[in-house]
GROMACS .gro file of N, CA and C in nm:
model
  456
    1MET      N    1  -6.659   0.777   2.531
    1MET     CA    2  -6.652   0.651   2.599
    1MET      C    3  -6.702   0.539   2.510
    2LEU      N    4  -6.816   0.564   2.448
    2LEU     CA    5  -6.875   0.464   2.361
    2LEU      C    6  -6.788   0.444   2.236
    3ARG      N    7  -6.728   0.555   2.190
    3ARG     CA    8  -6.642   0.545   2.073
    3ARG      C    9  -6.519   0.457   2.100
    4THR      N   10  -6.455   0.473   2.215
    4THR     CA   11  -6.337   0.393   2.249
    4THR      C   12  -6.373   0.245   2.265
    5THR      N   13  -6.491   0.218   2.314
    5THR     CA   14  -6.534   0.079   2.330
    5THR      C   15  -6.549   0.012   2.194
    6PHE      N   16  -6.612   0.084   2.100
    6PHE     CA   17  -6.627   0.027   1.966
    6PHE      C   18  -6.493   0.012   1.895
    7SER      N   19  -6.403   0.110   1.912
    7SER     CA   20  -6.273   0.101   1.843
    7SER      C   21  -6.188  -0.011   1.901
    8SER      N   22  -6.194  -0.029   2.034
    8SER     CA   23  -6.116  -0.139   2.092
    8SER      C   24  -6.177  -0.273   2.055
    9ALA      N   25  -6.309  -0.280   2.044
    9ALA     CA   26  -6.374  -0.404   2.001
    9ALA      C   27  -6.338  -0.435   1.857
   10ARG      N   28  -6.330  -0.332   1.773
   10ARG     CA   29  -6.294  -0.351   1.634
   10ARG      C   30  -6.149  -0.402   1.623
   11VAL      N   31  -6.058  -0.346   1.704
   11VAL     CA   32  -5.917  -0.389   1.703
   11VAL      C   33  -5.907  -0.534   1.746
   12CYS      N   34  -5.980  -0.572   1.851
   12CYS     CA   35  -5.979  -0.711   1.897
   12CYS      C   36  -6.034  -0.804   1.791
   13ASN      N   37  -6.138  -0.759   1.721
   13ASN     CA   38  -6.198  -0.840   1.616
   13ASN      C   39  -6.099  -0.861   1.501
   14VAL      N   40  -6.026  -0.755   1.463
   14VAL     CA   41  -5.927  -0.765   1.356
   14VAL      C   42  -5.814  -0.859   1.398
   15ALA      N   43  -5.770  -0.846   1.523
   15ALA     CA   44  -5.663  -0.933   1.572
   15ALA      C   45  -5.708  -1.078   1.576
   16ALA      N   46  -5.832  -1.100   1.616
   16ALA     CA   47  -5.883  -1.238   1.622
   16ALA      C   48  -5.891  -1.298   1.483
   17ARG      N   49  -5.934  -1.219   1.383
   17ARG     CA   50  -5.939  -1.270   1.245
   17ARG      C   51  -5.799  -1.299   1.194
   18ARG      N   52  -5.704  -1.211   1.228
   18ARG     CA   53  -5.567  -1.231   1.181
   18ARG      C   54  -5.510  -1.359   1.242
   19PHE      N   55  -5.530  -1.381   1.372
   19PHE     CA   56  -5.479  -1.500   1.439
   19PHE      C   57  -5.547  -1.626   1.387
   20ALA      N   58  -5.672  -1.614   1.353
   20ALA     CA   59  -5.746  -1.730   1.303
   20ALA      C   60  -5.698  -1.770   1.164
   21SER      N   61  -5.648  -1.673   1.086
   21SER     CA   62  -5.605  -1.705   0.950
   21SER      C   63  -5.469  -1.773   0.947
   22VAL      N   64  -5.395  -1.767   1.058
   22VAL     CA   65  -5.263  -1.829   1.063
   22VAL      C   66  -5.281  -1.977   1.095
   23GLN      N   67  -5.239  -2.061   1.003
   23GLN     CA   68  -5.257  -2.205   1.021
   23GLN      C   69  -5.130  -2.265   1.082
   24ALA      N   70  -5.150  -2.371   1.156
   24ALA     CA   71  -5.037  -2.441   1.217
   24ALA      C   72  -4.952  -2.506   1.108
   25ILE      N   73  -4.824  -2.514   1.135
   25ILE     CA   74  -4.731  -2.576   1.041
   25ILE      C   75  -4.730  -2.727   1.067
   26SER      N   76  -4.726  -2.804   0.961
   26SER     CA   77  -4.728  -2.950   0.979
   26SER      C   78  -4.602  -2.997   1.049
   27LYS      N   79  -4.617  -3.098   1.130
   27LYS     CA   80  -4.504  -3.151   1.206
   27LYS      C   81  -4.398  -3.212   1.115
   28ALA      N   82  -4.440  -3.265   1.002
   28ALA     CA   83  -4.345  -3.328   0.909
   28ALA      C   84  -4.250  -3.224   0.850
   29SER      N   85  -4.296  -3.102   0.831
   29SER     CA   86  -4.210  -3.002   0.768
   29SER      C   87  -4.109  -2.942   0.866
   30ILE      N   88  -4.133  -2.956   0.998
   30ILE     CA   89  -4.038  -2.899   1.095
   30ILE      C   90  -3.972  -3.005   1.182
   31ALA      N   91  -4.002  -3.132   1.159
   31ALA     CA   92  -3.939  -3.239   1.236
   31ALA      C   93  -3.793  -3.254   1.193
   32ASP      N   94  -3.705  -3.270   1.289
   32ASP     CA   95  -3.561  -3.285   1.265
   32ASP      C   96  -3.506  -3.174   1.177
   33LEU      N   97  -3.548  -3.053   1.205
   33LEU     CA   98  -3.506  -2.940   1.122
   33LEU      C   99  -3.357  -2.913   1.132
   34ASP      N  100  -3.299  -2.938   1.250
   34ASP     CA  101  -3.156  -2.912   1.267
   34ASP      C  102  -3.070  -3.003   1.180
   35GLN      N  103  -3.120  -3.119   1.143
   35GLN     CA  104  -3.043  -3.209   1.057
   35GLN      C  105  -3.071  -3.185   0.908
   36ARG      N  106  -3.188  -3.131   0.877
   36ARG     CA  107  -3.226  -3.112   0.738
   36ARG      C  108  -3.203  -2.971   0.686
   37TRP      N  109  -3.186  -2.873   0.773
   37TRP     CA  110  -3.190  -2.732   0.733
   37TRP      C  111  -3.089  -2.697   0.624
   38GLU      N  112  -2.966  -2.739   0.638
   38GLU     CA  113  -2.864  -2.700   0.541
   38GLU      C  114  -2.878  -2.775   0.409
   39HIS      N  115  -2.952  -2.884   0.406
   39HIS     CA  116  -2.971  -2.960   0.283
   39HIS      C  117  -3.098  -2.918   0.208
   40MET      N  118  -3.177  -2.831   0.269
   40MET     CA  119  -3.300  -2.784   0.205
   40MET      C  120  -3.266  -2.678   0.101
   41SER      N  121  -3.349  -2.667   0.000
   41SER     CA  122  -3.327  -2.563  -0.101
   41SER      C  123  -3.360  -2.426  -0.041
   42ALA      N  124  -3.311  -2.322  -0.104
   42ALA     CA  125  -3.333  -2.186  -0.054
   42ALA      C  126  -3.482  -2.151  -0.055
   43ALA      N  127  -3.554  -2.200  -0.156
   43ALA     CA  128  -3.698  -2.172  -0.163
   43ALA      C  129  -3.772  -2.237  -0.046
   44GLU      N  130  -3.735  -2.361  -0.013
   44GLU     CA  131  -3.798  -2.429   0.100
   44GLU      C  132  -3.767  -2.357   0.231
   45GLN      N  133  -3.642  -2.314   0.244
   45GLN     CA  134  -3.603  -2.242   0.366
   45GLN      C  135  -3.683  -2.112   0.380
   46GLU      N  136  -3.693  -2.036   0.271
   46GLU     CA  137  -3.766  -1.910   0.276
   46GLU      C  138  -3.914  -1.933   0.305
   47SER      N  139  -3.972  -2.036   0.247
   47SER     CA  140  -4.112  -2.068   0.272
   47SER      C  141  -4.135  -2.101   0.419
   48LEU      N  142  -4.047  -2.183   0.475
   48LEU     CA  143  -4.061  -2.221   0.615
   48LEU      C  144  -4.041  -2.101   0.707
   49VAL      N  145  -3.946  -2.016   0.674
   49VAL     CA  146  -3.924  -1.895   0.755
   49VAL      C  147  -4.047  -1.805   0.749
   50ALA      N  148  -4.106  -1.791   0.634
   50ALA     CA  149  -4.226  -1.707   0.620
   50ALA      C  150  -4.342  -1.763   0.703
   51LYS      N  151  -4.362  -1.895   0.697
   51LYS     CA  152  -4.469  -1.957   0.775
   51LYS      C  153  -4.445  -1.939   0.925
   52LEU      N  154  -4.319  -1.960   0.968
   52LEU     CA  155  -4.288  -1.944   1.110
   52LEU      C  156  -4.304  -1.799   1.154
   53THR      N  157  -4.269  -1.706   1.067
   53THR     CA  158  -4.285  -1.564   1.099
   53THR      C  159  -4.433  -1.531   1.121
   54GLU      N  160  -4.518  -1.585   1.036
   54GLU     CA  161  -4.663  -1.566   1.053
   54GLU      C  162  -4.710  -1.628   1.184
   55ARG      N  163  -4.663  -1.748   1.213
   55ARG     CA  164  -4.706  -1.816   1.336
   55ARG      C  165  -4.656  -1.742   1.460
   56GLN      N  166  -4.546  -1.674   1.450
   56GLN     CA  167  -4.491  -1.605   1.566
   56GLN      C  168  -4.565  -1.476   1.598
   57THR      N  169  -4.656  -1.435   1.512
   57THR     CA  170  -4.740  -1.320   1.547
   57THR      C  171  -4.841  -1.359   1.654
   58LEU      N  172  -4.864  -1.488   1.669
   58LEU     CA  173  -4.953  -1.538   1.775
   58LEU      C  174  -4.880  -1.528   1.909
   59PRO      N  175  -4.954  -1.538   2.017
   59PRO     CA  176  -4.885  -1.548   2.146
   59PRO      C  177  -4.795  -1.674   2.147
   60TRP      N  178  -4.683  -1.663   2.214
   60TRP     CA  179  -4.582  -1.770   2.212
   60TRP      C  180  -4.638  -1.901   2.266
   61LYS      N  181  -4.730  -1.893   2.359
   61LYS     CA  182  -4.786  -2.015   2.419
   61LYS      C  183  -4.874  -2.092   2.321
   62GLU      N  184  -4.924  -2.027   2.218
   62GLU     CA  185  -5.009  -2.095   2.121
   62GLU      C  186  -4.929  -2.172   2.016
   63LEU      N  187  -4.799  -2.150   2.010
   63LEU     CA  188  -4.715  -2.225   1.917
   63LEU      C  189  -4.687  -2.363   1.976
   64SER      N  190  -4.677  -2.462   1.891
   64SER     CA  191  -4.645  -2.596   1.940
   64SER      C  192  -4.496  -2.600   1.978
   65ALA      N  193  -4.461  -2.703   2.051
   65ALA     CA  194  -4.321  -2.717   2.095
   65ALA      C  195  -4.229  -2.731   1.975
   66ASP      N  196  -4.273  -2.804   1.872
   66ASP     CA  197  -4.191  -2.820   1.752
   66ASP      C  198  -4.171  -2.687   1.679
   67GLU      N  199  -4.277  -2.606   1.676
   67GLU     CA  200  -4.264  -2.475   1.611
   67GLU      C  201  -4.170  -2.384   1.689
   68GLN      N  202  -4.175  -2.391   1.821
   68GLN     CA  203  -4.084  -2.311   1.903
   68GLN      C  204  -3.940  -2.354   1.880
   69LYS      N  205  -3.918  -2.486   1.877
   69LYS     CA  206  -3.782  -2.537   1.853
   69LYS      C  207  -3.732  -2.496   1.714
   70ALA      N  208  -3.819  -2.503   1.615
   70ALA     CA  209  -3.780  -2.467   1.479
   70ALA      C  210  -3.748  -2.318   1.470
   71ALA      N  211  -3.830  -2.235   1.534
   71ALA     CA  212  -3.804  -2.090   1.533
   71ALA      C  213  -3.672  -2.059   1.602
   72TRP      N  214  -3.646  -2.127   1.715
   72TRP     CA  215  -3.520  -2.104   1.786
   72TRP      C  216  -3.402  -2.149   1.700
   73TYR      N  217  -3.413  -2.266   1.637
   73TYR     CA  218  -3.301  -2.317   1.557
   73TYR      C  219  -3.272  -2.224   1.439
   74ILE      N  220  -3.374  -2.177   1.372
   74ILE     CA  221  -3.352  -2.089   1.257
   74ILE      C  222  -3.287  -1.959   1.302
   75SER      N  223  -3.327  -1.909   1.418
   75SER     CA  224  -3.272  -1.782   1.466
   75SER      C  225  -3.134  -1.796   1.530
   76TYR      N  226  -3.113  -1.901   1.609
   76TYR     CA  227  -2.990  -1.911   1.688
   76TYR      C  228  -2.913  -2.040   1.670
   77GLY      N  229  -2.953  -2.127   1.583
   77GLY     CA  230  -2.892  -2.259   1.570
   77GLY      C  231  -2.754  -2.256   1.507
   78ALA      N  232  -2.686  -2.369   1.515
   78ALA     CA  233  -2.550  -2.383   1.465
   78ALA      C  234  -2.551  -2.416   1.316
   79TRP      N  235  -2.585  -2.322   1.234
   79TRP     CA  236  -2.584  -2.338   1.088
   79TRP      C  237  -2.534  -2.209   1.029
   80GLY      N  238  -2.484  -2.216   0.906
   80GLY     CA  239  -2.432  -2.096   0.839
   80GLY      C  240  -2.312  -2.039   0.913
   81PRO      N  241  -2.313  -1.910   0.944
   81PRO     CA  242  -2.196  -1.851   1.009
   81PRO      C  243  -2.178  -1.896   1.154
   82ARG      N  244  -2.281  -1.954   1.215
   82ARG     CA  245  -2.268  -2.001   1.353
   82ARG      C  246  -2.224  -2.146   1.363
   83ARG      N  247  -2.199  -2.210   1.250
   83ARG     CA  248  -2.156  -2.350   1.250
   83ARG      C  249  -2.018  -2.357   1.315
   84PRO      N  250  -1.995  -2.454   1.403
   84PRO     CA  251  -1.863  -2.467   1.466
   84PRO      C  252  -1.754  -2.490   1.361
   85VAL      N  253  -1.639  -2.433   1.386
   85VAL     CA  254  -1.529  -2.446   1.291
   85VAL      C  255  -1.476  -2.589   1.289
   86LEU      N  256  -1.464  -2.648   1.406
   86LEU     CA  257  -1.413  -2.785   1.416
   86LEU      C  258  -1.526  -2.880   1.452
   87ALA      N  259  -1.529  -2.992   1.386
   87ALA     CA  260  -1.625  -3.096   1.422
   87ALA      C  261  -1.575  -3.169   1.546
   88LYS      N  262  -1.660  -3.251   1.606
   88LYS     CA  263  -1.618  -3.324   1.726
   88LYS      C  264  -1.505  -3.419   1.691
   89GLY      N  265  -1.402  -3.420   1.774
   89GLY     CA  266  -1.288  -3.508   1.753
   89GLY      C  267  -1.174  -3.444   1.676
   90GLU      N  268  -1.200  -3.335   1.604
   90GLU     CA  269  -1.093  -3.271   1.526
   90GLU      C  270  -0.995  -3.196   1.615
   91GLY      N  271  -1.039  -3.148   1.730
   91GLY     CA  272  -0.951  -3.077   1.821
   91GLY      C  273  -0.840  -3.168   1.872
   92ALA      N  274  -0.874  -3.290   1.908
   92ALA     CA  275  -0.774  -3.387   1.956
   92ALA      C  276  -0.678  -3.423   1.843
   93TYR      N  277  -0.731  -3.436   1.721
   93TYR     CA  278  -0.646  -3.468   1.606
   93TYR      C  279  -0.544  -3.356   1.581
   94ILE      N  280  -0.587  -3.232   1.589
   94ILE     CA  281  -0.497  -3.118   1.569
   94ILE      C  282  -0.396  -3.111   1.681
   95PHE      N  283  -0.439  -3.134   1.807
   95PHE     CA  284  -0.348  -3.132   1.920
   95PHE      C  285  -0.238  -3.236   1.904
   96LYS      N  286  -0.276  -3.357   1.863
   96LYS     CA  287  -0.175  -3.462   1.841
   96LYS      C  288  -0.077  -3.423   1.731
   97GLY      N  289  -0.128  -3.360   1.625
   97GLY     CA  290  -0.040  -3.316   1.517
   97GLY      C  291   0.058  -3.208   1.562
   98VAL      N  292   0.012  -3.115   1.645
   98VAL     CA  293   0.100  -3.009   1.696
   98VAL      C  294   0.208  -3.069   1.785
   99ILE      N  295   0.170  -3.161   1.874
   99ILE     CA  296   0.268  -3.225   1.963
   99ILE      C  297   0.369  -3.305   1.880
  100LEU      N  298   0.323  -3.375   1.779
  100LEU     CA  299   0.413  -3.450   1.692
  100LEU      C  300   0.510  -3.357   1.620
  101GLY      N  301   0.459  -3.246   1.567
  101GLY     CA  302   0.544  -3.150   1.499
  101GLY      C  303   0.648  -3.089   1.591
  102LEU      N  304   0.607  -3.053   1.714
  102LEU     CA  305   0.703  -2.999   1.811
  102LEU      C  306   0.808  -3.103   1.848
  103GLY      N  307   0.766  -3.227   1.863
  103GLY     CA  308   0.862  -3.333   1.896
  103GLY      C  309   0.965  -3.352   1.785
  104ILE      N  310   0.918  -3.352   1.660
  104ILE     CA  311   1.010  -3.366   1.547
  104ILE      C  312   1.106  -3.247   1.540
  105ALA      N  313   1.055  -3.126   1.561
  105ALA     CA  314   1.140  -3.006   1.556
  105ALA      C  315   1.244  -3.008   1.668
  106CYS      N  316   1.202  -3.044   1.789
  106CYS     CA  317   1.299  -3.050   1.901
  106CYS      C  318   1.402  -3.160   1.877
  107GLY      N  319   1.360  -3.274   1.825
  107GLY     CA  320   1.454  -3.382   1.795
  107GLY      C  321   1.554  -3.340   1.688
  108ALA      N  322   1.506  -3.273   1.583
  108ALA     CA  323   1.597  -3.227   1.478
  108ALA      C  324   1.695  -3.124   1.533
  109PHE      N  325   1.650  -3.033   1.618
  109PHE     CA  326   1.739  -2.934   1.679
  109PHE      C  327   1.846  -3.001   1.763
  110ALA      N  328   1.806  -3.097   1.848
  110ALA     CA  329   1.903  -3.167   1.934
  110ALA      C  330   2.003  -3.246   1.850
  111TRP      N  331   1.954  -3.310   1.744
  111TRP     CA  332   2.043  -3.389   1.659
  111TRP      C  333   2.145  -3.299   1.588
  112ILE      N  334   2.099  -3.185   1.538
  112ILE     CA  335   2.191  -3.093   1.469
  112ILE      C  336   2.292  -3.035   1.566
  113ARG      N  337   2.250  -3.001   1.689
  113ARG     CA  338   2.344  -2.948   1.788
  113ARG      C  339   2.446  -3.054   1.829
  114GLN      N  340   2.402  -3.179   1.836
  114GLN     CA  341   2.492  -3.286   1.880
  114GLN      C  342   2.592  -3.324   1.771
  115TYR      N  343   2.543  -3.341   1.648
  115TYR     CA  344   2.627  -3.393   1.541
  115TYR      C  345   2.653  -3.291   1.430
  116GLY      N  346   2.628  -3.167   1.456
  116GLY     CA  347   2.639  -3.065   1.352
  116GLY      C  348   2.781  -3.024   1.318
  117GLY      N  349   2.875  -3.054   1.398
  117GLY     CA  350   3.013  -3.015   1.368
  117GLY      C  351   3.055  -2.899   1.456
  118GLU      N  352   3.151  -2.821   1.404
  118GLU     CA  353   3.208  -2.712   1.483
  118GLU      C  354   3.111  -2.595   1.496
  119ASP      N  355   3.135  -2.515   1.601
  119ASP     CA  356   3.055  -2.394   1.618
  119ASP      C  357   3.096  -2.292   1.512
  120VAL      N  358   3.012  -2.196   1.491
  120VAL     CA  359   3.042  -2.087   1.398
  120VAL      C  360   3.161  -2.010   1.455
  121LYS      N  361   3.255  -1.965   1.367
  121LYS     CA  362   3.376  -1.905   1.420
  121LYS      C  363   3.351  -1.771   1.489
  122SER      N  364   3.241  -1.706   1.460
  122SER     CA  365   3.213  -1.579   1.528
  122SER      C  366   3.155  -1.600   1.668
  123MET      N  367   3.133  -1.725   1.709
  123MET     CA  368   3.079  -1.753   1.842
  123MET      C  369   3.188  -1.781   1.945
  124ASN      N  370   3.314  -1.795   1.903
  124ASN     CA  371   3.417  -1.823   2.004
  124ASN      C  372   3.460  -1.695   2.075
  125LYS      N  373   3.524  -1.710   2.190
  125LYS     CA  374   3.555  -1.597   2.276
  125LYS      C  375   3.657  -1.503   2.213
  126GLU      N  376   3.755  -1.554   2.142
  126GLU     CA  377   3.858  -1.468   2.081
  126GLU      C  378   3.796  -1.373   1.978
  127TRP      N  379   3.704  -1.426   1.895
  127TRP     CA  380   3.637  -1.343   1.793
  127TRP      C  381   3.559  -1.231   1.861
  128GLN      N  382   3.490  -1.262   1.970
  128GLN     CA  383   3.410  -1.162   2.038
  128GLN      C  384   3.497  -1.056   2.104
  129LEU      N  385   3.614  -1.097   2.159
  129LEU     CA  386   3.705  -0.998   2.219
  129LEU      C  387   3.761  -0.904   2.111
  130LYS      N  388   3.797  -0.958   1.994
  130LYS     CA  389   3.847  -0.873   1.886
  130LYS      C  390   3.738  -0.778   1.835
  131SER      N  391   3.613  -0.826   1.829
  131SER     CA  392   3.502  -0.739   1.790
  131SER      C  393   3.484  -0.627   1.892
  132ASP      N  394   3.501  -0.659   2.020
  132ASP     CA  395   3.487  -0.560   2.126
  132ASP      C  396   3.595  -0.452   2.112
  133GLU      N  397   3.719  -0.493   2.085
  133GLU     CA  398   3.828  -0.395   2.067
  133GLU      C  399   3.802  -0.307   1.944
  134TYR      N  400   3.755  -0.366   1.838
  134TYR     CA  401   3.726  -0.289   1.716
  134TYR      C  402   3.617  -0.185   1.744
  135LEU      N  403   3.511  -0.224   1.815
  135LEU     CA  404   3.404  -0.130   1.844
  135LEU      C  405   3.451  -0.019   1.938
  136LYS      N  406   3.545  -0.051   2.031
  136LYS     CA  407   3.601   0.053   2.118
  136LYS      C  408   3.679   0.154   2.036
  137SER      N  409   3.752   0.104   1.936
  137SER     CA  410   3.833   0.194   1.854
  137SER      C  411   3.746   0.286   1.769
  138LYS      N  412   3.626   0.242   1.735
  138LYS     CA  413   3.534   0.323   1.652
  138LYS      C  414   3.436   0.404   1.736
  139ASN      N  415   3.444   0.393   1.870
  139ASN     CA  416   3.351   0.461   1.962
  139ASN      C  417   3.205   0.430   1.925
  140ALA      N  418   3.176   0.303   1.907
  140ALA     CA  419   3.042   0.261   1.866
  140ALA      C  420   2.949   0.251   1.986
  141ASN      N  421   2.838   0.320   1.979
  141ASN     CA  422   2.729   0.314   2.076
  141ASN      C  423   2.778   0.320   2.221
  142PRO      N  424   2.828   0.433   2.266
  142PRO     CA  425   2.883   0.442   2.402
  142PRO      C  426   2.775   0.436   2.510
  143TRP      N  427   2.649   0.467   2.479
  143TRP     CA  428   2.545   0.467   2.583
  143TRP      C  429   2.493   0.326   2.610
  144GLY      N  430   2.472   0.247   2.508
  144GLY     CA  431   2.418   0.113   2.526
  144GLY      C  432   2.524   0.009   2.552
  145GLY      N  433   2.648   0.044   2.534
  145GLY     CA  434   2.757  -0.052   2.552
  145GLY      C  435   2.791  -0.120   2.422
  146TYR      N  436   2.914  -0.163   2.412
  146TYR     CA  437   2.960  -0.224   2.289
  146TYR      C  438   3.022  -0.360   2.317
  147SER      N  439   3.008  -0.412   2.437
  147SER     CA  440   3.068  -0.539   2.472
  147SER      C  441   3.001  -0.652   2.396
  148GLN      N  442   3.079  -0.731   2.324
  148GLN     CA  443   3.027  -0.844   2.248
  148GLN      C  444   3.052  -0.977   2.319
  149VAL      N  445   3.121  -0.973   2.432
  149VAL     CA  446   3.150  -1.098   2.502
  149VAL      C  447   3.022  -1.145   2.570
  150GLN      N  448   2.977  -1.266   2.534
  150GLN     CA  449   2.850  -1.314   2.587
  150GLN      C  450   2.869  -1.408   2.706
  151SER      N  451   2.988  -1.457   2.728
  151SER     CA  452   3.012  -1.543   2.844
  151SER      C  453   3.116  -1.479   2.931
  152LYS      N  454   3.105  -1.501   3.061
  152LYS     CA  455   3.199  -1.438   3.155
  152LYS      C  456   3.311  -1.530   3.189
   0.00000   0.00000   0.00000
């Protein structure tokens, strides 16, 4: 009984010394971190991550609000692979471009159909009837049908 009391007191004493050695991070180094993070050098980023990792060994309530925000941003923020693919406003720009492209394509199709000239000679009814007779003479695909006439 006495042994467990001393060992638990020793553990608490070690934890208290460890927590006391962790110093708070200056507000200037973590202020506006979401805007500065990607422009910081790799050494600065690693240093800040190491300091925050040490501070996070403390109970969460003992961290300042800025430290909590910085820890959250580094872990889950929109930087690196989590950065959005499109910036604000680019979606509307792409949508307008797609609509414009579809409009141009549909206009070109209508213009070619209107002023393109004669139809292809294999699209007329006589050509399709002759193709049908030829396929009957060759016994082509009797299960799926060989009728080439597309209009009734």
